[in-house]
XYZ file of N, CA, C and O in Angstrom:
888
model
N -14.343 13.657 37.378
C -15.126 13.753 36.132
C -14.670 14.974 35.347
O -14.553 16.069 35.896
N -14.390 14.816 34.032
C -13.887 15.953 33.263
C -14.941 17.028 33.101
O -16.134 16.750 33.035
N -14.524 18.284 33.065
C -15.431 19.400 32.856
C -15.833 19.487 31.402
O -15.230 18.876 30.523
N -16.897 20.297 31.141
C -17.360 20.476 29.763
C -16.267 21.044 28.882
O -16.138 20.697 27.712
N -15.426 21.903 29.476
C -14.355 22.533 28.687
C -13.307 21.533 28.253
O -12.597 21.735 27.271
N -13.195 20.409 29.016
C -12.244 19.362 28.652
C -12.844 18.402 27.637
O -12.163 17.904 26.753
N -14.138 18.118 27.754
C -14.800 17.143 26.888
C -14.990 17.674 25.478
O -14.715 16.996 24.498
N -15.432 18.932 25.369
C -15.779 19.475 24.055
C -14.595 19.500 23.093
O -14.707 19.047 21.953
N -13.407 19.989 23.507
C -12.267 19.947 22.574
C -11.919 18.535 22.131
O -11.553 18.305 20.975
N -12.024 17.561 23.049
C -11.725 16.174 22.695
C -12.705 15.670 21.648
O -12.329 15.016 20.677
N -13.979 15.958 21.836
C -15.002 15.529 20.874
C -14.786 16.205 19.530
O -14.942 15.578 18.479
N -14.429 17.477 19.562
C -14.178 18.198 18.313
C -12.981 17.596 17.579
O -12.991 17.483 16.348
N -11.956 17.259 18.348
C -10.781 16.638 17.730
C -11.140 15.320 17.077
O -10.718 15.028 15.950
N -11.929 14.504 17.773
C -12.339 13.214 17.212
C -13.208 13.397 15.982
O -13.079 12.664 15.000
N -14.116 14.381 16.020
C -14.959 14.654 14.855
C -14.103 15.080 13.668
O -14.352 14.664 12.527
N -13.110 15.924 13.939
C -12.223 16.382 12.865
C -11.435 15.217 12.281
O -11.265 15.113 11.058
N -10.968 14.318 13.144
C -10.216 13.151 12.668
C -11.099 12.237 11.831
O -10.668 11.712 10.801
N -12.338 12.041 12.269
C -13.276 11.207 11.497
C -13.598 11.834 10.154
O -13.650 11.150 9.132
N -13.817 13.143 10.165
C -14.125 13.849 8.919
C -12.957 13.762 7.949
O -13.134 13.483 6.754
N -11.765 13.988 8.456
C -10.564 13.924 7.607
C -10.377 12.517 7.037
O -10.052 12.366 5.857
N -10.604 11.496 7.871
C -10.464 10.109 7.414
C -11.502 9.785 6.347
O -11.205 9.098 5.351
N -12.718 10.282 6.529
C -13.776 10.044 5.537
C -13.422 10.693 4.207
O -13.571 10.081 3.136
N -12.938 11.922 4.262
C -12.543 12.615 3.035
C -11.435 11.852 2.314
O -11.485 11.667 1.091
N -10.451 11.375 3.067
C -9.340 10.655 2.456
C -9.797 9.351 1.813
O -9.328 8.988 0.728
N -10.704 8.634 2.465
C -11.202 7.381 1.890
C -11.918 7.626 0.568
O -11.695 6.911 -0.422
N -12.781 8.634 0.542
C -13.518 8.949 -0.685
C -12.576 9.491 -1.754
O -12.654 9.107 -2.927
N -11.664 10.384 -1.344
C -10.725 10.973 -2.301
C -9.822 9.907 -2.913
O -9.522 9.957 -4.121
N -9.386 8.946 -2.116
C -8.538 7.867 -2.627
C -9.231 7.141 -3.771
O -8.632 6.884 -4.829
N -10.513 6.827 -3.573
C -11.247 6.113 -4.625
C -11.459 7.010 -5.846
O -11.323 6.544 -6.991
N -11.789 8.270 -5.631
C -12.037 9.173 -6.758
C -10.784 9.388 -7.596
O -10.825 9.347 -8.831
N -9.649 9.612 -6.941
C -8.406 9.800 -7.689
C -7.996 8.515 -8.395
O -7.491 8.545 -9.515
N -8.192 7.378 -7.737
C -7.847 6.094 -8.346
C -8.742 5.792 -9.547
O -8.296 5.210 -10.544
N -9.988 6.188 -9.453
C -10.957 5.898 -10.517
C -10.826 6.842 -11.704
O -10.957 6.438 -12.855
N -10.529 8.124 -11.432
C -10.577 9.128 -12.499
C -9.229 9.771 -12.806
O -9.106 10.498 -13.794
N -8.212 9.503 -11.984
C -6.930 10.153 -12.187
C -6.896 11.517 -11.526
O -7.934 12.070 -11.139
N -5.712 12.068 -11.413
C -5.567 13.361 -10.728
C -6.291 14.472 -11.481
O -7.028 15.263 -10.888
N -6.110 14.543 -12.782
C -6.661 15.657 -13.557
C -8.182 15.633 -13.599
O -8.830 16.684 -13.513
N -8.762 14.449 -13.728
C -10.208 14.346 -13.940
C -11.025 14.253 -12.656
O -12.234 14.481 -12.675
N -10.404 13.888 -11.560
C -11.134 13.828 -10.289
C -11.561 15.236 -9.889
O -10.835 16.208 -10.108
N -12.746 15.351 -9.305
C -13.293 16.650 -8.943
C -13.518 16.749 -7.437
O -14.113 15.858 -6.847
N -13.057 17.849 -6.866
C -13.250 18.061 -5.430
C -14.734 18.178 -5.116
O -15.194 17.726 -4.063
N -15.530 18.750 -6.029
C -16.980 18.833 -5.841
C -17.582 17.445 -5.674
O -18.465 17.231 -4.829
N -17.128 16.504 -6.493
C -17.647 15.140 -6.420
C -17.257 14.485 -5.105
O -18.048 13.757 -4.489
N -16.041 14.732 -4.657
C -15.577 14.172 -3.386
C -16.411 14.734 -2.238
O -16.856 13.998 -1.355
N -16.657 16.041 -2.269
C -17.468 16.668 -1.221
C -18.879 16.099 -1.225
O -19.464 15.855 -0.166
N -19.419 15.858 -2.425
C -20.781 15.348 -2.538
C -20.950 13.939 -1.998
O -22.068 13.532 -1.668
N -19.848 13.194 -1.898
C -19.906 11.815 -1.411
C -19.469 11.692 0.052
O -19.292 10.593 0.566
N -19.251 12.831 0.698
C -18.887 12.836 2.111
C -19.899 13.678 2.879
O -20.764 14.331 2.292
N -19.749 13.684 4.197
C -20.649 14.487 5.027
C -20.029 15.849 5.316
O -20.166 16.405 6.396
N -19.349 16.390 4.311
C -18.689 17.683 4.493
C -18.909 18.534 3.248
O -19.742 18.224 2.405
N -18.151 19.608 3.119
C -18.299 20.537 2.010
C -16.957 20.744 1.313
O -15.895 20.429 1.864
N -17.024 21.299 0.114
C -15.804 21.616 -0.620
C -14.943 22.595 0.184
O -13.707 22.452 0.234
N -15.594 23.558 0.805
C -14.856 24.528 1.623
C -14.112 23.847 2.762
O -12.970 24.199 3.074
N -14.766 22.871 3.385
C -14.130 22.165 4.494
C -12.957 21.327 4.003
O -11.935 21.208 4.680
N -13.082 20.727 2.810
C -11.976 19.950 2.234
C -10.754 20.850 2.037
O -9.623 20.480 2.373
N -10.977 22.049 1.522
C -9.855 22.973 1.338
C -9.305 23.461 2.676
O -8.109 23.770 2.787
N -10.159 23.507 3.691
C -9.696 23.876 5.028
C -8.703 22.829 5.542
O -7.657 23.175 6.104
N -9.019 21.559 5.341
C -8.155 20.477 5.823
C -6.915 20.287 4.950
O -5.836 19.995 5.455
N -7.072 20.410 3.630
C -5.993 19.998 2.715
C -5.450 21.126 1.838
O -4.573 20.882 1.016
N -6.014 22.311 1.954
C -5.534 23.529 1.283
C -5.828 23.585 -0.212
O -6.146 24.643 -0.750
N -5.669 22.473 -0.922
C -5.840 22.488 -2.373
C -6.144 21.073 -2.867
O -6.031 20.110 -2.110
N -6.477 20.981 -4.136
C -6.696 19.657 -4.739
C -5.404 18.846 -4.697
O -5.429 17.646 -4.389
N -4.285 19.487 -4.997
C -3.019 18.770 -4.948
C -2.712 18.317 -3.520
O -2.219 17.206 -3.306
N -3.001 19.173 -2.545
C -2.783 18.791 -1.156
C -3.608 17.582 -0.765
O -3.133 16.692 -0.047
N -4.839 17.529 -1.262
C -5.704 16.382 -0.988
C -5.166 15.125 -1.667
O -5.144 14.041 -1.074
N -4.706 15.266 -2.894
C -4.173 14.125 -3.638
C -2.915 13.568 -2.966
O -2.775 12.354 -2.794
N -2.019 14.449 -2.555
C -0.798 14.011 -1.869
C -1.158 13.317 -0.561
O -0.586 12.279 -0.208
N -2.129 13.867 0.163
C -2.559 13.255 1.419
C -3.157 11.873 1.168
O -2.954 10.949 1.967
N -3.891 11.713 0.066
C -4.459 10.408 -0.279
C -3.352 9.406 -0.601
O -3.421 8.237 -0.197
N -2.331 9.842 -1.302
C -1.180 8.985 -1.589
C -0.489 8.551 -0.299
O -0.192 7.363 -0.097
N -0.233 9.512 0.572
C 0.420 9.204 1.845
C -0.421 8.235 2.670
O 0.112 7.284 3.262
N -1.710 8.472 2.686
C -2.637 7.618 3.438
C -2.596 6.188 2.907
O -2.575 5.227 3.683
N -2.576 6.044 1.589
C -2.554 4.712 0.974
C -1.255 3.975 1.292
O -1.262 2.771 1.602
N -0.136 4.669 1.224
C 1.155 4.039 1.544
C 1.265 3.704 3.031
O 1.821 2.665 3.396
N 0.747 4.578 3.880
C 0.834 4.318 5.318
C 0.060 3.067 5.713
O 0.426 2.383 6.672
N -1.004 2.775 4.997
C -1.811 1.592 5.336
C -0.995 0.314 5.177
O -0.971 -0.531 6.062
N -0.300 0.159 4.061
C 0.496 -1.045 3.848
C 1.724 -1.042 4.766
O 2.121 -2.078 5.300
N 2.314 0.139 5.007
C 3.453 0.204 5.923
C 3.051 -0.220 7.328
O 3.805 -0.893 8.036
N 1.850 0.168 7.751
C 1.361 -0.206 9.078
C 1.197 -1.719 9.200
O 1.549 -2.321 10.222
N 0.688 -2.341 8.150
C 0.525 -3.799 8.154
C 1.877 -4.493 8.232
O 2.044 -5.480 8.954
N 2.852 -3.978 7.488
C 4.190 -4.571 7.498
C 4.819 -4.481 8.886
O 5.457 -5.431 9.352
N 4.615 -3.348 9.535
C 5.202 -3.151 10.857
C 4.597 -4.090 11.900
O 5.256 -4.452 12.873
N 3.349 -4.488 11.693
C 2.681 -5.352 12.669
C 3.036 -6.828 12.501
O 2.685 -7.645 13.336
N 3.726 -7.159 11.413
C 4.125 -8.547 11.204
C 5.223 -8.921 12.191
O 6.275 -8.289 12.240
N 5.000 -9.948 12.994
C 5.939 -10.359 14.034
C 6.998 -11.293 13.427
O 6.904 -12.511 13.507
N 8.008 -10.689 12.812
C 9.005 -11.474 12.098
C 10.053 -12.076 13.025
O 10.738 -13.033 12.666
N 10.192 -11.521 14.219
C 11.260 -11.972 15.106
C 11.034 -13.398 15.610
O 11.986 -14.099 15.951
N 9.792 -13.823 15.674
C 9.479 -15.168 16.163
C 9.387 -16.195 15.038
O 8.974 -17.333 15.264
N 9.769 -15.798 13.819
C 9.706 -16.694 12.665
C 11.108 -16.969 12.136
O 11.997 -16.126 12.237
N 11.278 -18.154 11.570
C 12.522 -18.424 10.841
C 12.592 -17.477 9.639
O 11.550 -17.083 9.097
N 13.792 -17.073 9.215
C 13.909 -16.083 8.134
C 13.113 -16.428 6.874
O 12.466 -15.550 6.295
N 13.149 -17.685 6.451
C 12.407 -18.072 5.246
C 10.913 -17.896 5.461
O 10.197 -17.381 4.592
N 10.418 -18.318 6.615
C 8.998 -18.180 6.907
C 8.602 -16.711 7.010
O 7.519 -16.308 6.555
N 9.462 -15.906 7.618
C 9.179 -14.476 7.747
C 9.110 -13.818 6.369
O 8.220 -12.995 6.105
N 10.032 -14.174 5.490
C 10.050 -13.606 4.145
C 8.794 -14.006 3.380
O 8.163 -13.176 2.715
N 8.417 -15.262 3.477
C 7.206 -15.725 2.792
C 5.965 -15.000 3.326
O 5.103 -14.585 2.550
N 5.879 -14.843 4.633
C 4.712 -14.180 5.206
C 4.628 -12.717 4.794
O 3.541 -12.190 4.543
N 5.778 -12.058 4.700
C 5.779 -10.666 4.253
C 5.311 -10.564 2.804
O 4.541 -9.675 2.452
N 5.779 -11.474 1.964
C 5.347 -11.491 0.562
C 3.838 -11.733 0.471
O 3.130 -11.065 -0.298
N 3.335 -12.666 1.257
C 1.909 -12.984 1.231
C 1.070 -11.850 1.793
O -0.041 -11.588 1.317
N 1.593 -11.150 2.799
C 0.888 -9.994 3.337
C 0.737 -8.913 2.264
O -0.337 -8.310 2.113
N 1.801 -8.669 1.512
C 1.746 -7.682 0.430
C 0.765 -8.118 -0.641
O -0.013 -7.308 -1.164
N 0.783 -9.389 -0.975
C -0.158 -9.960 -1.950
C -1.588 -9.689 -1.500
O -2.421 -9.197 -2.282
N -1.896 -9.997 -0.248
C -3.253 -9.834 0.272
C -3.672 -8.368 0.277
O -4.799 -8.031 -0.103
N -2.767 -7.497 0.707
C -3.099 -6.074 0.759
C -3.391 -5.520 -0.626
O -4.402 -4.854 -0.850
N -2.510 -5.765 -1.574
C -2.685 -5.190 -2.905
C -3.928 -5.744 -3.593
O -4.601 -5.027 -4.334
N -4.233 -6.996 -3.353
C -5.427 -7.591 -3.952
C -6.694 -6.918 -3.444
O -7.639 -6.693 -4.214
N -6.732 -6.597 -2.158
C -7.934 -6.026 -1.555
C -7.929 -4.499 -1.549
O -8.905 -3.891 -1.106
N -6.851 -3.882 -2.021
C -6.772 -2.423 -2.100
C -6.346 -2.026 -3.511
O -5.263 -1.491 -3.734
N -7.229 -2.297 -4.458
C -6.918 -1.980 -5.845
C -6.813 -0.481 -6.093
O -6.142 -0.052 -7.032
N -7.448 0.333 -5.252
C -7.272 1.779 -5.382
C -5.813 2.167 -5.166
O -5.304 3.090 -5.806
N -5.129 1.473 -4.260
C -3.708 1.724 -4.038
C -2.909 1.425 -5.308
O -2.049 2.212 -5.715
N -3.197 0.300 -5.931
C -2.497 -0.089 -7.156
C -2.713 0.965 -8.242
O -1.772 1.382 -8.933
N -3.958 1.415 -8.390
C -4.258 2.414 -9.415
C -3.599 3.756 -9.090
O -3.097 4.440 -9.999
N -3.594 4.143 -7.821
C -2.944 5.400 -7.445
C -1.453 5.378 -7.767
O -0.898 6.360 -8.267
N -0.804 4.263 -7.469
C 0.621 4.134 -7.782
C 0.840 4.258 -9.288
O 1.774 4.941 -9.741
N -0.008 3.611 -10.068
C 0.116 3.682 -11.532
C -0.095 5.108 -12.034
O 0.642 5.596 -12.904
N -1.104 5.781 -11.482
C -1.395 7.156 -11.885
C -0.238 8.082 -11.530
O 0.176 8.930 -12.329
N 0.311 7.924 -10.328
C 1.397 8.803 -9.908
C 2.650 8.572 -10.753
O 3.424 9.512 -10.994
N 2.851 7.369 -11.241
C 3.975 7.123 -12.141
C 3.765 7.807 -13.488
O 4.743 8.238 -14.123
N 2.525 7.908 -13.936
C 2.234 8.662 -15.161
C 2.676 10.116 -14.994
O 3.168 10.751 -15.929
N 2.540 10.622 -13.767
C 2.934 12.009 -13.463
C 4.392 12.111 -13.019
O 4.805 13.135 -12.478
N 5.169 11.034 -13.234
C 6.593 11.017 -12.884
C 6.820 11.294 -11.395
O 7.855 11.855 -11.020
N 5.849 10.905 -10.570
C 5.916 11.059 -9.113
C 6.089 12.508 -8.676
O 6.591 12.781 -7.581
N 5.658 13.464 -9.507
C 5.860 14.871 -9.170
C 5.113 15.275 -7.902
O 5.597 16.116 -7.123
N 3.960 14.665 -7.649
C 3.208 15.004 -6.442
C 3.832 14.339 -5.209
O 3.945 14.950 -4.146
N 4.226 13.085 -5.366
C 4.840 12.370 -4.250
C 6.163 13.015 -3.846
O 6.524 13.041 -2.667
N 6.880 13.545 -4.826
C 8.145 14.213 -4.534
C 7.954 15.463 -3.679
O 8.883 15.913 -3.019
N 6.747 16.018 -3.692
C 6.473 17.211 -2.891
C 6.076 16.863 -1.461
O 5.929 17.758 -0.619
N 5.920 15.574 -1.177
C 5.488 15.139 0.152
C 6.643 15.192 1.147
O 7.732 14.670 0.887
N 6.383 15.786 2.296
C 7.388 15.810 3.346
C 7.446 14.515 4.127
O 8.289 14.346 5.009
N 6.541 13.588 3.786
C 6.457 12.320 4.523
C 7.118 11.166 3.785
O 6.993 10.017 4.199
N 7.837 11.456 2.696
C 8.369 10.373 1.861
C 9.265 9.400 2.615
O 9.181 8.191 2.431
N 10.110 9.925 3.471
C 11.030 9.043 4.206
C 10.249 8.081 5.091
O 10.582 6.897 5.194
N 9.207 8.563 5.699
C 8.393 7.716 6.554
C 7.589 6.690 5.794
O 7.130 5.699 6.374
N 7.413 6.893 4.493
C 6.676 5.937 3.674
C 7.563 4.782 3.234
O 7.066 3.719 2.876
N 8.862 4.975 3.252
C 9.793 3.939 2.807
C 10.393 3.151 3.961
O 10.498 1.925 3.912
N 10.782 3.857 5.016
C 11.552 3.236 6.094
C 10.895 2.011 6.724
O 11.575 0.996 6.938
N 9.595 2.039 7.033
C 9.008 0.860 7.697
C 9.155 -0.424 6.893
O 9.477 -1.482 7.448
N 8.923 -0.359 5.594
C 9.030 -1.554 4.760
C 10.459 -2.079 4.742
O 10.697 -3.285 4.863
N 11.417 -1.175 4.601
C 12.807 -1.597 4.531
C 13.328 -2.051 5.889
O 14.191 -2.927 5.966
N 12.814 -1.474 6.960
C 13.232 -1.903 8.302
C 12.882 -3.369 8.531
O 13.707 -4.158 9.010
N 11.645 -3.736 8.208
C 11.195 -5.120 8.403
C 12.006 -6.073 7.535
O 12.518 -7.094 8.006
N 12.161 -5.729 6.275
C 12.890 -6.596 5.348
C 14.371 -6.684 5.711
O 14.988 -7.747 5.582
N 14.941 -5.569 6.139
C 16.357 -5.585 6.520
C 16.591 -6.549 7.674
O 17.579 -7.309 7.672
N 15.709 -6.543 8.657
C 15.850 -7.456 9.791
C 15.744 -8.907 9.340
O 16.517 -9.764 9.783
N 14.822 -9.173 8.436
C 14.676 -10.541 7.922
C 15.928 -10.955 7.156
O 16.461 -12.062 7.348
N 16.409 -10.073 6.282
C 17.567 -10.387 5.455
C 18.814 -10.592 6.304
O 19.611 -11.501 6.050
N 18.996 -9.759 7.305
C 20.179 -9.891 8.161
C 20.176 -11.216 8.912
O 21.221 -11.879 9.027
N 19.040 -11.615 9.418
C 18.967 -12.893 10.132
C 19.164 -14.067 9.178
O 19.791 -15.065 9.529
N 18.625 -13.930 7.956
C 18.790 -15.001 6.980
C 20.223 -15.173 6.533
O 20.718 -16.294 6.379
N 20.928 -14.044 6.358
C 22.348 -14.121 5.970
C 23.192 -14.677 7.117
O 24.101 -15.474 6.899
N 22.866 -14.236 8.334
C 23.622 -14.716 9.493
C 23.462 -16.224 9.678
O 24.386 -16.907 10.137
N 22.299 -16.731 9.291
C 22.045 -18.168 9.414
C 22.582 -18.949 8.225
O 22.482 -20.183 8.180
N 23.160 -18.256 7.246
C 23.682 -18.929 6.059
C 22.601 -19.397 5.107
O 22.824 -20.271 4.277
N 21.421 -18.790 5.213
C 20.272 -19.210 4.402
C 20.091 -18.327 3.170
O 19.753 -18.806 2.099
N 20.325 -17.017 3.331
C 20.055 -16.074 2.249
C 21.338 -15.685 1.517
O 22.421 -15.648 2.100
N 21.178 -15.361 0.256
C 22.281 -14.841 -0.542
C 22.794 -13.535 0.049
O 22.057 -12.778 0.675
N 24.059 -13.251 -0.186
C 24.673 -12.037 0.364
C 24.674 -10.875 -0.628
O 25.056 -9.757 -0.279
N 24.243 -11.132 -1.877
C 24.319 -10.086 -2.901
C 22.981 -9.379 -3.128
O 22.814 -8.660 -4.111
N 22.021 -9.570 -2.229
C 20.729 -8.904 -2.325
C 20.511 -8.061 -1.076
O 20.835 -8.484 0.022
N 19.949 -6.870 -1.263
C 19.586 -6.082 -0.094
C 18.065 -6.008 0.020
O 17.326 -6.536 -0.818
N 17.601 -5.343 1.073
C 16.165 -5.289 1.344
C 15.399 -4.631 0.207
O 14.284 -5.054 -0.131
N 15.977 -3.610 -0.412
C 15.276 -2.916 -1.492
C 15.135 -3.808 -2.727
O 14.129 -3.741 -3.433
N 16.138 -4.651 -2.992
C 16.027 -5.625 -4.086
C 14.802 -6.521 -3.884
O 14.021 -6.750 -4.806
N 14.663 -7.023 -2.676
C 13.588 -7.973 -2.378
C 12.239 -7.262 -2.375
O 11.241 -7.791 -2.873
N 12.213 -6.056 -1.833
C 10.973 -5.270 -1.858
C 10.518 -5.044 -3.294
O 9.316 -5.134 -3.593
N 11.451 -4.746 -4.175
C 11.124 -4.513 -5.577
C 10.504 -5.760 -6.208
O 9.522 -5.668 -6.960
N 11.048 -6.917 -5.915
C 10.531 -8.169 -6.473
C 9.098 -8.407 -6.008
O 8.205 -8.703 -6.813
N 8.872 -8.273 -4.720
C 7.537 -8.517 -4.161
C 6.534 -7.505 -4.698
O 5.441 -7.860 -5.146
N 6.914 -6.237 -4.660
C 6.023 -5.171 -5.102
C 5.696 -5.296 -6.588
O 4.545 -5.090 -7.008
N 6.685 -5.652 -7.398
C 6.473 -5.790 -8.841
C 5.394 -6.819 -9.140
O 4.484 -6.587 -9.951
N 5.478 -7.947 -8.508
C 4.513 -9.028 -8.719
C 3.113 -8.583 -8.291
O 2.136 -8.768 -9.029
N 3.027 -7.980 -7.113
C 1.712 -7.634 -6.562
C 1.063 -6.471 -7.308
O -0.155 -6.468 -7.520
N 1.859 -5.490 -7.710
C 1.321 -4.375 -8.489
C 0.891 -4.859 -9.878
O -0.149 -4.449 -10.401
N 1.684 -5.745 -10.473
C 1.381 -6.225 -11.822
C -0.008 -6.836 -11.899
O -0.745 -6.619 -12.865
N -0.385 -7.621 -10.888
C -1.690 -8.306 -10.929
C -2.834 -7.318 -11.104
O -3.791 -7.591 -11.845
N -2.767 -6.184 -10.419
C -3.849 -5.216 -10.519
C -3.686 -4.265 -11.683
O -4.626 -4.018 -12.438
N -2.478 -3.749 -11.866
C -2.243 -2.740 -12.899
C -2.407 -3.299 -14.307
O -2.784 -2.579 -15.231
N -2.109 -4.590 -14.477
C -2.163 -5.200 -15.812
C -3.306 -6.198 -15.953
O -3.330 -6.976 -16.906
N -4.222 -6.169 -15.017
C -5.293 -7.170 -15.019
C -6.072 -7.202 -16.331
O -6.288 -8.280 -16.916
N -6.475 -6.057 -16.814
C -7.390 -6.031 -17.960
C -6.668 -6.290 -19.285
O -7.192 -6.999 -20.159
N -5.465 -5.744 -19.437
C -4.733 -6.017 -20.673
C -4.299 -7.485 -20.714
O -4.322 -8.117 -21.773
N -3.886 -8.013 -19.566
C -3.482 -9.421 -19.501
C -4.657 -10.331 -19.860
O -4.512 -11.300 -20.613
N -5.835 -9.994 -19.347
C -7.022 -10.797 -19.640
C -7.420 -10.675 -21.113
O -7.821 -11.661 -21.744
N -7.292 -9.478 -21.671
C -7.652 -9.275 -23.071
C -6.757 -10.081 -24.007
O -7.211 -10.614 -25.027
N -5.488 -10.185 -23.655
C -4.531 -10.882 -24.523
C -4.489 -12.382 -24.255
O -4.484 -13.195 -25.193
N -4.490 -12.764 -22.980
C -4.292 -14.172 -22.625
C -5.552 -14.877 -22.105
O -5.509 -16.068 -21.791
N -6.662 -14.118 -22.003
C -7.916 -14.684 -21.498
C -7.744 -15.304 -20.098
O -8.342 -16.336 -19.779
N -6.950 -14.671 -19.268
C -6.799 -15.117 -17.887
C -6.878 -13.905 -16.965
O -6.140 -12.935 -17.137
N -7.778 -14.001 -16.005
C -7.967 -12.918 -15.036
C -7.017 -13.132 -13.860
O -7.127 -14.123 -13.135
N -6.093 -12.203 -13.679
C -5.099 -12.332 -12.606
C -5.712 -12.194 -11.213
O -5.063 -12.529 -10.230
N -6.939 -11.707 -11.137
C -7.630 -11.602 -9.855
C -8.756 -12.625 -9.741
O -9.642 -12.488 -8.891
N -8.730 -13.649 -10.561
C -9.715 -14.720 -10.496
C -9.581 -15.451 -9.159
O -8.519 -15.997 -8.847
N -10.648 -15.459 -8.333
C -10.558 -16.124 -7.025
C -10.147 -17.593 -7.115
O -9.513 -18.123 -6.195
N -10.487 -18.245 -8.224
C -10.158 -19.663 -8.379
C -8.647 -19.882 -8.493
O -8.151 -20.985 -8.219
N -7.908 -18.860 -8.906
C -6.457 -18.989 -9.064
C -5.689 -18.285 -7.958
O -4.457 -18.255 -7.960
N -6.409 -17.722 -6.992
C -5.775 -16.905 -5.958
C -4.731 -17.683 -5.151
O -3.594 -17.220 -4.977
N -5.090 -18.833 -4.635
C -4.160 -19.606 -3.802
C -2.907 -19.986 -4.585
O -1.791 -19.947 -4.049
N -3.098 -20.342 -5.849
C -1.959 -20.713 -6.699
C -1.017 -19.521 -6.871
O 0.215 -19.655 -6.716
N -1.569 -18.342 -7.174
C -0.738 -17.167 -7.418
C -0.069 -16.673 -6.137
O 1.069 -16.193 -6.167
N -0.771 -16.800 -5.028
C -0.200 -16.396 -3.740
C 0.985 -17.300 -3.373
O 2.031 -16.834 -2.931
N 0.808 -18.593 -3.564
C 1.890 -19.538 -3.289
C 3.046 -19.328 -4.259
O 4.225 -19.433 -3.884
N 2.722 -19.032 -5.512
C 3.752 -18.792 -6.522
C 4.640 -17.618 -6.133
O 5.875 -17.685 -6.271
N 4.055 -16.542 -5.629
C 4.847 -15.397 -5.193
C 5.811 -15.804 -4.081
O 7.006 -15.494 -4.140
N 5.294 -16.494 -3.067
C 6.162 -16.929 -1.970
C 7.292 -17.805 -2.461
O 8.446 -17.644 -2.050
N 6.979 -18.733 -3.361
C 8.003 -19.635 -3.903
C 9.066 -18.864 -4.682
O 10.270 -19.114 -4.535
N 8.623 -17.923 -5.512
C 9.562 -17.153 -6.337
C 10.530 -16.356 -5.461
O 11.747 -16.361 -5.699
N 10.000 -15.679 -4.465
C 10.837 -14.842 -3.608
C 11.794 -15.693 -2.785
O 13.006 -15.440 -2.740
N 11.255 -16.714 -2.138
C 12.091 -17.571 -1.297
C 13.157 -18.280 -2.131
O 14.333 -18.338 -1.752
N 12.769 -18.839 -3.266
C 13.733 -19.560 -4.108
C 14.845 -18.640 -4.597
O 16.012 -19.041 -4.661
N 14.484 -17.402 -4.950
C 15.501 -16.480 -5.448
C 16.452 -16.055 -4.334
O 17.678 -16.030 -4.520
N 15.913 -15.730 -3.175
C 16.743 -15.226 -2.085
C 17.596 -16.325 -1.466
O 18.675 -16.059 -0.929
N 17.141 -17.566 -1.567
C 17.905 -18.680 -0.986
C 18.721 -19.435 -2.023
O 19.395 -20.400 -1.674
N 18.677 -19.033 -3.273
C 19.424 -19.784 -4.291
C 20.900 -19.737 -3.968
O 21.478 -18.726 -3.630
N 21.506 -20.912 -4.040
C 22.915 -21.046 -3.695
C 23.141 -21.318 -2.223
O 24.251 -21.573 -1.794
N 22.037 -21.273 -1.452
C 22.148 -21.571 -0.027
C 21.265 -22.723 0.319
O 20.968 -23.576 -0.506
N 20.818 -22.782 1.542
C 19.938 -23.855 1.962
C 18.646 -23.256 2.483
O 18.603 -22.143 2.982
N 17.549 -24.008 2.381
C 16.279 -23.569 2.899
C 16.222 -23.841 4.394
O 16.527 -24.933 4.841
N 15.768 -22.831 5.143
C 15.652 -23.003 6.585
C 14.439 -23.842 6.947
O 14.389 -24.465 7.980
N 13.424 -23.811 6.071
C 12.206 -24.590 6.319
C 11.557 -24.896 4.989
O 11.877 -24.299 3.974
N 10.609 -25.830 5.014
C 9.938 -26.216 3.766
C 8.996 -25.130 3.315
O 8.500 -24.373 4.129
């Protein structure tokens, strides 16, 4: 049986991890809702079970908190991509599932879409200061690279596209739905997040990606 001296540090570590996770969840929404300049650390503290002083203890500054929120948001989608079991799927099916996974994530994490849009307004100056940037990119490209290599080896995929090309196509479509939802609706009277059109738009993304990557070749599956 562990001694009190062993249990207490473990509990403190878990409490610290929970507190940090809570702060990041609230901060992600606040920055996404109000932007970097207008979001207030006081407001974030008021919506958590901690204090402004404790937030600065964990993240050092408002910018440190914002960068951590960005990293946290990117890690969530990277984690989902890594869990996709692409090795047991035909390349076309694996590519479609990855596209649909991104579609589902971005639809249900609109704060991520808004954070990406906000950070682009700032020319990615905060993200460029992150020491975790390489880790935010590699998982997505690793999964796609494996899919693309198997598809090319099978004679299914075009040889003039790389993983980053395909990632850009998928990401562009999924980000557009959230980032342009309101202007698109104002001009065309169509809500890109309308649940009634969800299945159609999700299938459309898969079709667009698969058709483009397999054009000039053959489809491995329907």
